[in-house]
């Protein structure tokens, strides 16, 4: 599977259409990065990071994953 990483709910240098054209099957995001910016309230307001980045097709949200962000919390520190 090809699963690009979307930091802060965006895959750098690729649009959603670009990701789809590369046959990307899902998007992975880092929980800690989303927590720092844009923040949990904004992500929730948009209905989750998939909807926020328009990772949808035919009216349905496409598969997404998040990691725990635990490594970054301990290596970079809390905000």
PDB file of C-alpha atoms in Angstrom:
ATOM      1  CA  UNK A   1       0.000   0.000   0.000  1.00  0.00           C
ATOM      2  CA  UNK A   2       1.119   3.544  -0.698  1.00  0.00           C
ATOM      3  CA  UNK A   3       0.191   5.701   2.286  1.00  0.00           C
ATOM      4  CA  UNK A   4       1.614   9.248   2.232  1.00  0.00           C
ATOM      5  CA  UNK A   5       2.153  11.189   5.434  1.00  0.00           C
ATOM      6  CA  UNK A   6       0.089  14.339   5.900  1.00  0.00           C
ATOM      7  CA  UNK A   7       1.691  16.615   8.467  1.00  0.00           C
ATOM      8  CA  UNK A   8      -0.819  19.113   9.882  1.00  0.00           C
ATOM      9  CA  UNK A   9      -3.501  17.641   7.587  1.00  0.00           C
ATOM     10  CA  UNK A  10      -1.648  18.286   4.346  1.00  0.00           C
ATOM     11  CA  UNK A  11       0.691  16.198   2.234  1.00  0.00           C
ATOM     12  CA  UNK A  12       3.461  18.638   1.370  1.00  0.00           C
ATOM     13  CA  UNK A  13       3.772  19.437  -2.359  1.00  0.00           C
ATOM     14  CA  UNK A  14       0.813  17.201  -3.339  1.00  0.00           C
ATOM     15  CA  UNK A  15      -2.850  18.040  -3.745  1.00  0.00           C
ATOM     16  CA  UNK A  16      -5.543  15.508  -2.898  1.00  0.00           C
ATOM     17  CA  UNK A  17      -5.931  14.873  -6.632  1.00  0.00           C
ATOM     18  CA  UNK A  18      -2.168  14.260  -6.894  1.00  0.00           C
ATOM     19  CA  UNK A  19      -2.333  11.718  -4.070  1.00  0.00           C
ATOM     20  CA  UNK A  20      -5.209   9.922  -5.767  1.00  0.00           C
ATOM     21  CA  UNK A  21      -3.360   9.881  -9.104  1.00  0.00           C
ATOM     22  CA  UNK A  22      -0.405   8.145  -7.415  1.00  0.00           C
ATOM     23  CA  UNK A  23      -2.887   5.510  -6.190  1.00  0.00           C
ATOM     24  CA  UNK A  24      -2.466   6.617  -2.584  1.00  0.00           C
ATOM     25  CA  UNK A  25      -4.819   4.433  -0.568  1.00  0.00           C
ATOM     26  CA  UNK A  26      -4.846   6.297   2.736  1.00  0.00           C
ATOM     27  CA  UNK A  27      -3.185   9.226   4.506  1.00  0.00           C
ATOM     28  CA  UNK A  28      -1.223   9.045   7.753  1.00  0.00           C
ATOM     29  CA  UNK A  29      -1.098  12.043  10.095  1.00  0.00           C
ATOM     30  CA  UNK A  30       0.857  12.709  13.266  1.00  0.00           C
ATOM     31  CA  UNK A  31      -1.358  13.334  16.273  1.00  0.00           C
ATOM     32  CA  UNK A  32       1.201  15.544  18.012  1.00  0.00           C
ATOM     33  CA  UNK A  33       1.578  17.818  14.977  1.00  0.00           C
ATOM     34  CA  UNK A  34      -2.207  18.164  14.703  1.00  0.00           C
ATOM     35  CA  UNK A  35      -2.351  18.949  18.425  1.00  0.00           C
ATOM     36  CA  UNK A  36       0.222  21.735  18.076  1.00  0.00           C
ATOM     37  CA  UNK A  37      -1.255  23.211  14.929  1.00  0.00           C
ATOM     38  CA  UNK A  38      -4.045  23.659  13.990  1.00  0.00           C
ATOM     39  CA  UNK A  39      -5.222  22.221  17.342  1.00  0.00           C
ATOM     40  CA  UNK A  40      -7.861  19.722  18.406  1.00  0.00           C
ATOM     41  CA  UNK A  41     -10.714  22.248  18.365  1.00  0.00           C
ATOM     42  CA  UNK A  42     -10.133  23.213  14.736  1.00  0.00           C
ATOM     43  CA  UNK A  43      -9.711  19.604  13.603  1.00  0.00           C
ATOM     44  CA  UNK A  44     -12.950  18.673  15.389  1.00  0.00           C
ATOM     45  CA  UNK A  45     -14.761  21.696  13.933  1.00  0.00           C
ATOM     46  CA  UNK A  46     -13.959  20.385  10.446  1.00  0.00           C
ATOM     47  CA  UNK A  47     -15.105  16.840  11.265  1.00  0.00           C
ATOM     48  CA  UNK A  48     -11.635  15.316  11.520  1.00  0.00           C
ATOM     49  CA  UNK A  49      -8.418  15.726   9.602  1.00  0.00           C
ATOM     50  CA  UNK A  50      -9.632  13.803   6.526  1.00  0.00           C
ATOM     51  CA  UNK A  51     -12.501  16.202   5.980  1.00  0.00           C
ATOM     52  CA  UNK A  52     -10.261  19.140   6.808  1.00  0.00           C
ATOM     53  CA  UNK A  53      -7.875  18.199   3.986  1.00  0.00           C
ATOM     54  CA  UNK A  54     -10.758  17.144   1.682  1.00  0.00           C
ATOM     55  CA  UNK A  55      -9.579  13.519   1.608  1.00  0.00           C
ATOM     56  CA  UNK A  56     -12.935  12.382   0.259  1.00  0.00           C
ATOM     57  CA  UNK A  57     -14.376  10.785  -2.837  1.00  0.00           C
ATOM     58  CA  UNK A  58     -17.994  10.483  -3.946  1.00  0.00           C
ATOM     59  CA  UNK A  59     -19.191  11.990  -0.666  1.00  0.00           C
ATOM     60  CA  UNK A  60     -17.319   9.561   1.583  1.00  0.00           C
ATOM     61  CA  UNK A  61     -14.205  10.060   3.661  1.00  0.00           C
ATOM     62  CA  UNK A  62     -11.266   7.958   2.491  1.00  0.00           C
ATOM     63  CA  UNK A  63      -9.117   5.886   4.899  1.00  0.00           C
ATOM     64  CA  UNK A  64      -6.864   7.706   7.339  1.00  0.00           C
ATOM     65  CA  UNK A  65      -4.495   6.722  10.123  1.00  0.00           C
ATOM     66  CA  UNK A  66      -2.869   8.643  12.938  1.00  0.00           C
ATOM     67  CA  UNK A  67       0.077   7.647  15.037  1.00  0.00           C
ATOM     68  CA  UNK A  68       0.054   8.340  18.725  1.00  0.00           C
ATOM     69  CA  UNK A  69       2.489  11.229  18.566  1.00  0.00           C
ATOM     70  CA  UNK A  70       4.099   9.779  21.707  1.00  0.00           C
ATOM     71  CA  UNK A  71       7.640   9.822  20.349  1.00  0.00           C
ATOM     72  CA  UNK A  72       7.405  13.515  19.535  1.00  0.00           C
ATOM     73  CA  UNK A  73       5.863  14.377  22.882  1.00  0.00           C
ATOM     74  CA  UNK A  74       8.831  12.854  24.669  1.00  0.00           C
ATOM     75  CA  UNK A  75      11.525  13.928  22.187  1.00  0.00           C
ATOM     76  CA  UNK A  76      10.286  17.483  21.495  1.00  0.00           C
ATOM     77  CA  UNK A  77       8.435  18.232  24.711  1.00  0.00           C
ATOM     78  CA  UNK A  78       4.922  19.443  25.381  1.00  0.00           C
ATOM     79  CA  UNK A  79       3.649  22.666  23.859  1.00  0.00           C
TER      80      UNK A  79
END
